[in-house]
Coordinates of C-alpha atoms and ligand atoms in Angstrom, one line a residue:
M857 CA 9.3 38.4 7.7
T858 CA 12.9 37.3 7.5
D859 CA 14.8 36.9 4.2
T860 CA 14.5 33.1 4.6
D861 CA 10.7 33.2 5.0
A862 CA 10.5 35.4 1.9
E863 CA 12.6 33.0 -0.2
T864 CA 10.6 30.0 0.9
S865 CA 7.3 31.6 0.1
L866 CA 8.6 32.4 -3.4
V867 CA 9.4 28.8 -4.4
K868 CA 7.1 27.6 -7.1
I869 CA 6.6 24.3 -8.9
A870 CA 8.7 24.4 -12.1
R871 CA 8.2 20.9 -13.5
V872 CA 6.1 17.7 -13.0
E873 CA 7.9 14.7 -14.5
T874 CA 6.8 11.1 -14.9
I875 CA 9.2 8.2 -14.8
P876 CA 7.7 4.8 -15.8
I877 CA 9.7 1.9 -14.3
R878 CA 9.2 -1.8 -14.8
Q879 CA 10.9 -5.1 -14.1
E880 CA 9.9 -8.5 -15.5
L881 CA 9.9 -11.3 -12.9
D882 CA 11.8 -14.5 -13.4
H883 CA 9.3 -16.5 -11.4
P884 CA 5.6 -15.4 -11.7
F885 CA 3.5 -15.8 -8.6
G886 CA -0.3 -15.8 -8.0
N887 CA -3.0 -14.7 -5.6
G888 CA -6.8 -15.0 -5.5
Q889 CA -7.1 -12.7 -8.6
G890 CA -4.4 -13.9 -11.0
W891 CA -0.7 -14.1 -11.8
T892 CA 1.9 -11.4 -11.3
T893 CA 4.6 -11.4 -14.0
S894 CA 6.2 -8.0 -13.6
R895 CA 6.4 -5.1 -11.2
Q896 CA 5.7 -1.7 -12.7
Y897 CA 5.1 1.8 -11.4
L898 CA 4.7 5.3 -12.5
I899 CA 7.1 7.5 -10.4
V900 CA 6.3 11.2 -10.2
R901 CA 9.1 13.7 -9.7
I902 CA 8.1 17.3 -9.0
V903 CA 10.9 19.9 -9.3
A904 CA 10.7 23.3 -7.6
D905 CA 12.3 26.4 -9.2
D906 CA 15.0 26.3 -6.6
G907 CA 15.9 22.8 -7.8
T908 CA 14.4 20.9 -4.8
T909 CA 12.7 17.7 -5.9
G910 CA 10.0 15.5 -4.5
Y911 CA 9.1 11.9 -5.4
G912 CA 5.8 10.1 -5.5
E913 CA 4.4 6.8 -6.8
C914 CA 1.1 5.9 -8.5
W915 CA -0.5 2.5 -7.9
G916 CA -1.2 0.3 -10.9
P917 CA -0.2 0.1 -14.5
I918 CA 1.9 2.8 -16.1
A919 CA -0.7 3.2 -18.8
G920 CA -3.3 5.8 -17.9
N921 CA -1.4 7.2 -14.9
D922 CA 1.2 8.7 -17.1
G923 CA -1.2 10.6 -19.3
V924 CA -3.3 11.9 -16.4
V925 CA -0.2 13.2 -14.5
E926 CA 1.4 14.7 -17.6
R927 CA -1.6 16.2 -19.4
V928 CA -4.2 16.8 -16.7
L929 CA -2.5 17.4 -13.4
A930 CA 0.9 18.9 -14.4
P931 CA -0.6 21.9 -16.2
M932 CA -2.5 22.8 -13.0
L933 CA 0.5 22.5 -10.8
V934 CA 3.3 24.4 -12.6
G935 CA 3.7 27.9 -11.0
Q936 CA 1.9 26.9 -7.9
D937 CA 3.2 27.1 -4.3
P938 CA 4.3 23.5 -3.4
L939 CA 3.6 24.1 0.3
D940 CA -0.1 24.3 -0.4
T941 CA -0.7 20.5 -0.3
G942 CA -4.2 20.7 0.9
R943 CA -5.5 23.3 -1.5
L944 CA -3.8 21.6 -4.5
W945 CA -5.2 18.2 -3.4
E946 CA -8.8 19.6 -3.5
Q947 CA -8.3 21.3 -6.8
M948 CA -6.8 18.1 -8.4
Q949 CA -9.6 15.9 -7.0
F950 CA -12.3 18.3 -8.2
K951 CA -10.7 18.3 -11.7
L952 CA -10.5 14.5 -11.9
R953 CA -14.0 13.9 -10.7
W954 CA -15.4 16.5 -13.0
A955 CA -13.4 15.3 -16.0
Y956 CA -13.6 11.5 -15.6
H957 CA -16.8 10.8 -13.7
S958 CA -16.9 7.1 -12.8
F959 CA -13.3 6.2 -13.5
S960 CA -11.6 9.0 -11.8
P961 CA -7.9 8.0 -11.7
Y962 CA -7.1 8.6 -8.0
S963 CA -3.9 6.7 -8.3
A964 CA -2.5 9.5 -10.4
L965 CA -3.7 12.0 -7.8
S966 CA -2.0 9.9 -5.1
G967 CA 1.4 9.8 -6.8
V968 CA 1.4 13.6 -7.3
D969 CA 0.2 14.2 -3.7
I970 CA 3.1 12.0 -2.3
A971 CA 5.6 13.9 -4.4
L972 CA 4.2 17.3 -3.2
W973 CA 4.6 16.1 0.5
D974 CA 8.1 15.0 -0.2
L975 CA 8.9 18.4 -1.8
K976 CA 7.2 20.3 1.0
G977 CA 9.1 18.5 3.7
K978 CA 12.4 19.1 2.0
L979 CA 11.6 22.8 1.5
L980 CA 10.7 23.2 5.2
G981 CA 13.5 20.9 6.4
R982 CA 11.0 18.6 8.3
P983 CA 10.0 15.0 8.0
I984 CA 6.4 14.4 6.7
S985 CA 5.4 12.8 9.9
Q986 CA 6.0 16.1 11.8
L987 CA 4.1 18.1 9.2
L988 CA 1.2 15.6 9.6
G989 CA 1.0 16.4 13.3
G990 CA 3.9 14.6 14.9
S991 CA 5.2 11.1 15.3
F992 CA 4.3 8.8 18.2
R993 CA 7.1 6.3 17.4
S994 CA 10.4 6.0 15.6
V995 CA 9.9 2.4 14.6
V996 CA 6.8 0.5 13.4
P997 CA 6.3 -3.3 13.8
A998 CA 6.1 -5.1 10.4
Y999 CA 4.4 -8.1 9.0
A1000 CA 5.6 -10.2 6.1
T1001 CA 3.4 -10.3 3.0
G1002 CA 4.3 -13.1 0.7
H1003 CA 3.4 -16.8 0.6
Y1004 CA 1.9 -16.5 -2.9
F1005 CA 0.9 -19.3 -5.2
R1006 CA 3.3 -21.0 -7.6
K1007 CA 2.4 -23.0 -10.8
V1008 CA 2.3 -26.4 -9.2
E1009 CA 0.4 -29.6 -9.9
R1010 CA -0.4 -30.7 -6.4
L1011 CA -1.6 -29.0 -3.2
E1012 CA 1.2 -30.6 -1.3
E1013 CA 3.8 -28.8 -3.4
Q1014 CA 2.1 -25.4 -2.7
I1015 CA 2.1 -26.2 1.0
D1016 CA 5.8 -27.0 0.8
V1017 CA 6.6 -23.7 -0.9
V1018 CA 4.6 -21.7 1.7
L1019 CA 6.2 -23.5 4.7
K1020 CA 9.7 -22.9 3.4
E1021 CA 9.0 -19.3 2.6
A1022 CA 7.4 -18.7 6.1
R1023 CA 10.4 -20.2 7.8
G1024 CA 12.6 -17.9 5.8
N1025 CA 10.6 -14.9 6.8
L1026 CA 10.7 -15.9 10.5
D1027 CA 14.5 -16.3 10.1
K1028 CA 14.7 -12.8 8.7
G1029 CA 13.2 -11.5 12.0
F1030 CA 9.5 -11.2 11.1
T1031 CA 7.2 -11.8 14.0
Q1032 CA 3.9 -11.7 12.0
L1033 CA 3.1 -13.3 8.7
K1034 CA 0.3 -13.1 6.1
L1035 CA -0.7 -16.0 3.9
K1036 CA -2.4 -15.8 0.5
I1037 CA -5.5 -18.0 0.1
G1038 CA -8.0 -18.3 -2.8
L1039 CA -6.5 -21.3 -4.5
G1040 CA -9.4 -21.3 -7.0
L1041 CA -6.7 -19.8 -9.4
L1042 CA -5.1 -23.3 -9.4
G1043 CA -8.5 -25.1 -9.8
W1044 CA -8.9 -25.9 -6.1
G1045 CA -11.8 -24.9 -3.8
P1046 CA -12.0 -23.4 -0.3
E1047 CA -11.2 -26.7 1.3
A1048 CA -7.7 -26.5 -0.2
D1049 CA -7.4 -23.0 1.3
I1050 CA -8.4 -24.4 4.7
T1051 CA -5.9 -27.2 4.4
L1052 CA -3.1 -24.7 3.5
M1053 CA -4.0 -22.4 6.4
R1054 CA -4.0 -25.4 8.8
A1055 CA -0.7 -26.7 7.6
L1056 CA 1.0 -23.3 8.0
R1057 CA -0.6 -22.8 11.5
E1058 CA 0.6 -26.2 12.6
D1059 CA 4.1 -25.5 11.3
I1060 CA 4.6 -22.0 12.8
G1061 CA 2.8 -22.6 16.1
D1062 CA 1.3 -19.4 17.7
V1063 CA 3.1 -16.9 15.5
P1064 CA 0.5 -14.2 14.6
L1065 CA -0.8 -15.1 11.1
M1066 CA -3.2 -13.3 8.8
V1067 CA -4.9 -14.5 5.6
D1068 CA -5.7 -12.6 2.4
A1069 CA -8.1 -14.0 -0.2
N1070 CA -7.8 -11.2 -2.7
C1071 CA -11.6 -11.2 -3.3
A1072 CA -11.7 -14.9 -4.3
Y1073 CA -15.0 -15.9 -2.6
T1074 CA -18.7 -15.7 -2.6
V1075 CA -20.2 -14.8 0.8
P1076 CA -21.1 -18.4 1.7
A1077 CA -17.6 -19.6 0.8
A1078 CA -16.1 -16.7 2.7
L1079 CA -18.2 -17.7 5.8
K1080 CA -16.9 -21.3 5.6
V1081 CA -13.3 -20.2 5.3
G1082 CA -13.7 -17.5 7.9
R1083 CA -15.0 -20.0 10.4
A1084 CA -12.0 -22.2 9.8
A1085 CA -9.8 -19.1 10.2
E1086 CA -11.4 -18.4 13.6
E1087 CA -10.6 -22.0 14.8
L1088 CA -7.0 -21.5 13.7
G1089 CA -6.6 -18.1 15.5
I1090 CA -6.1 -16.1 12.3
G1091 CA -5.4 -12.4 13.0
W1092 CA -7.6 -11.0 10.2
F1093 CA -9.4 -12.2 7.1
E1094 CA -8.5 -9.8 4.2
E1095 CA -10.5 -9.1 1.1
P1096 CA -12.7 -12.2 1.3
I1097 CA -15.0 -10.9 -1.4
P1098 CA -15.0 -8.3 -4.2
P1099 CA -14.8 -4.7 -2.9
T1100 CA -18.0 -3.7 -4.7
D1101 CA -20.1 -6.0 -2.4
L1102 CA -20.3 -3.8 0.7
D1103 CA -23.4 -5.5 2.0
G1104 CA -21.5 -8.8 1.8
Y1105 CA -18.6 -7.3 3.8
A1106 CA -21.1 -6.1 6.4
E1107 CA -22.7 -9.5 6.6
L1108 CA -19.3 -11.2 7.0
T1109 CA -18.2 -8.7 9.7
A1110 CA -21.5 -9.3 11.6
K1111 CA -21.3 -13.1 11.4
L1112 CA -17.6 -13.8 11.9
D1113 CA -15.5 -13.3 15.0
V1114 CA -12.3 -13.1 12.9
P1115 CA -11.7 -9.4 12.0
V1116 CA -12.7 -8.7 8.4
A1117 CA -10.2 -6.4 6.6
G1118 CA -10.3 -4.5 3.3
G1119 CA -9.6 -1.2 1.7
E1120 CA -6.8 -1.5 -0.9
S1121 CA -9.4 -1.1 -3.7
W1122 CA -11.3 1.8 -2.1
A1123 CA -10.4 5.5 -2.5
L1124 CA -11.2 8.8 -0.8
V1125 CA -12.4 9.4 2.7
S1126 CA -16.0 9.6 1.4
Q1127 CA -15.9 5.9 0.3
F1128 CA -14.3 4.8 3.6
Y1129 CA -17.0 6.8 5.4
D1130 CA -19.6 4.6 3.6
V1131 CA -17.7 1.5 4.6
F1132 CA -17.4 2.5 8.2
R1133 CA -21.1 3.7 8.4
R1134 CA -22.2 0.3 7.2
R1135 CA -19.8 -1.5 9.6
A1136 CA -18.4 -3.4 6.6
V1137 CA -14.9 -4.0 8.0
T1138 CA -13.2 -4.0 11.4
L1139 CA -9.8 -3.2 9.9
A1140 CA -9.3 -0.6 7.1
Q1141 CA -6.4 -0.8 4.6
P1142 CA -6.2 2.3 2.4
D1143 CA -3.2 2.5 0.1
V1144 CA -1.3 5.8 -0.1
C1145 CA -0.6 5.2 -3.8
S1146 CA -4.3 4.8 -4.8
A1147 CA -6.7 6.0 -2.0
G1148 CA -5.7 9.7 -2.5
G1149 CA -2.1 10.0 -1.3
I1150 CA -0.8 11.0 2.0
T1151 CA -3.3 13.8 2.4
E1152 CA -6.3 11.5 2.1
V1153 CA -4.9 8.4 3.8
K1154 CA -4.2 10.5 6.9
R1155 CA -7.8 11.7 6.8
I1156 CA -9.1 8.1 6.4
A1157 CA -6.9 7.0 9.3
D1158 CA -8.2 9.8 11.4
L1159 CA -11.8 8.9 10.6
A1160 CA -11.1 5.2 11.3
H1161 CA -9.7 6.2 14.7
A1162 CA -12.7 8.4 15.4
V1163 CA -15.1 5.4 14.8
N1164 CA -12.9 2.8 16.5
V1165 CA -11.8 0.9 13.4
R1166 CA -8.2 -0.3 13.1
C1167 CA -6.2 1.2 10.2
I1168 CA -3.3 -0.7 8.7
P1169 CA -2.4 0.8 5.3
H1170 CA -2.0 -1.5 2.3
V1171 CA 1.6 -1.3 1.0
W1172 CA 2.8 -3.2 -2.1
G1173 CA 5.0 -0.7 -3.9
T1174 CA 8.4 0.7 -4.1
P1175 CA 10.3 2.2 -1.1
I1176 CA 8.5 5.5 -1.9
A1177 CA 5.2 3.8 -0.9
I1178 CA 6.8 2.2 2.1
A1179 CA 8.2 5.6 3.3
A1180 CA 5.0 7.4 2.7
S1181 CA 3.1 4.7 4.7
L1182 CA 5.6 4.8 7.5
H1183 CA 5.1 8.5 7.9
V1184 CA 1.4 8.2 8.2
L1185 CA 1.7 5.1 10.5
S1186 CA 4.0 7.0 12.8
T1187 CA 1.3 9.6 13.4
L1188 CA -1.5 7.2 14.4
P1189 CA -2.4 7.0 18.1
G1190 CA -2.7 3.6 19.8
D1191 CA -0.4 0.6 20.0
D1192 CA -1.7 -1.5 17.2
V1193 CA 0.0 0.1 14.2
L1194 CA 1.6 -2.3 11.7
L1195 CA 3.5 -2.0 8.5
E1196 CA 2.7 -4.3 5.6
F1197 CA 6.2 -5.2 4.4
D1198 CA 5.9 -7.1 1.1
Q1199 CA 8.6 -9.8 0.7
S1200 CA 7.6 -11.1 -2.7
D1201 CA 9.9 -10.8 -5.7
N1202 CA 10.5 -7.1 -6.4
P1203 CA 13.9 -6.0 -7.6
I1204 CA 12.7 -2.4 -7.7
R1205 CA 11.9 -2.5 -4.0
E1206 CA 15.3 -3.9 -3.3
H1207 CA 17.4 -1.5 -5.4
L1208 CA 15.6 1.9 -5.7
L1209 CA 17.1 3.4 -2.6
T1210 CA 20.7 4.0 -1.7
E1211 CA 19.8 2.4 1.7
P1212 CA 16.8 -0.1 1.4
F1213 CA 14.3 -0.5 4.3
R1214 CA 15.3 -3.3 6.5
L1215 CA 13.9 -5.1 9.6
D1216 CA 15.5 -4.5 12.9
E1217 CA 16.1 -7.4 15.4
Q1218 CA 12.6 -7.0 16.8
G1219 CA 10.8 -7.2 13.4
R1220 CA 10.3 -3.5 13.1
V1221 CA 11.1 -0.9 10.5
G1222 CA 12.5 2.6 11.3
V1223 CA 10.5 5.7 10.3
P1224 CA 12.7 8.0 8.2
D1225 CA 13.5 11.2 10.1
A1226 CA 15.2 13.2 7.3
P1227 CA 13.1 16.0 5.6
G1228 CA 10.3 15.0 3.3
L1229 CA 9.9 11.2 2.8
G1230 CA 13.4 11.0 4.3
I1231 CA 14.7 8.6 1.6
E1232 CA 17.4 8.9 -1.0
I1233 CA 16.5 7.6 -4.5
D1234 CA 19.4 5.9 -6.3
E1235 CA 19.2 7.9 -9.6
Q1236 CA 21.2 5.3 -11.5
Q1237 CA 18.9 2.5 -10.5
L1238 CA 15.9 4.7 -11.3
E1239 CA 17.3 5.0 -14.9
R1240 CA 18.1 1.3 -15.0
F1241 CA 14.4 0.4 -14.4
R1242 CA 13.0 3.2 -16.7
V1243 CA 11.0 2.0 -19.7
G1244 CA 9.2 3.7 -22.5
G1245 CA 5.8 5.1 -21.4
Ligands
CA2713 CA1 -4.2 -7.6 0.0

């Protein structure tokens, strides 16, 4: 063993810190579930005793994630070897399931796991993609998430908002778009969603277009909208119904030709195994910040590959979530990888890095190749967005 090896093996986790960040939005926007009025995240920073730091991000509200990370997971981690990401994941998952039963907070586990991978990559001097088995690609095609609802009186106004935003996204270089449907939030039924889909399709021609209902429908309503989506050549039909109705997902997948997508509300490979076994979706969308971190989303993606299901992770977070997702995406075999690149209002996404993620001329995003997540957090901006817990 060389001196360098000996030093690396002696590095231990010194501290696990939580950084709650939040930004109120000037213009709230809606989807099939409700209105978004702020963006908030719990950032996890893990510091090794040699001073190396790793960053992670938890999905969801700050409340809950902060206490779990600080009081349940941090005491387990201090003094541990940060290179042991797999062992630590198993021990944390066991602890949460045992302690919390039905409401195990896997978003907290996910944020810690991402921070551990960032730290491990920096300690070893390797990008996470290589530690996961190696990258197939240096860039990943992206699609634009956006086209949300505004508080308007008439459907025509909503259509105008969406068409303008879609043209703006195409001007930015996007080659694929995703539309929000589920206008029941504004008091309109599925027919309004079909009208909105049709208007956008007619406006953008044959640009690849997906739709996301954010669980707005019953199965019969989803069948009706899904059949219209097929006629309009929609790429996939995301979260047509609530995630608890797996039989409904299986029925829609069997009856519709348009691919049925879902997964942002599911966690752990065990749950995705149940989804795949029941043929409930043809496209799986686990989120690295809630499904169990990089460790577990890589396993979910590998299982999806093994059973011939597409895996396109859900991403709606800060650049930490984007970077973690890009590392996983870069390691997936096949040609149909795709990054969800949210374009909705999010000052944190735009300002948290010294160099924000940007589209290239072909509508793709580069996979970071520096050690760990390969990103540089702007510490001043992090402090600017920090709020009380
Ligand atoms: Ca979604």
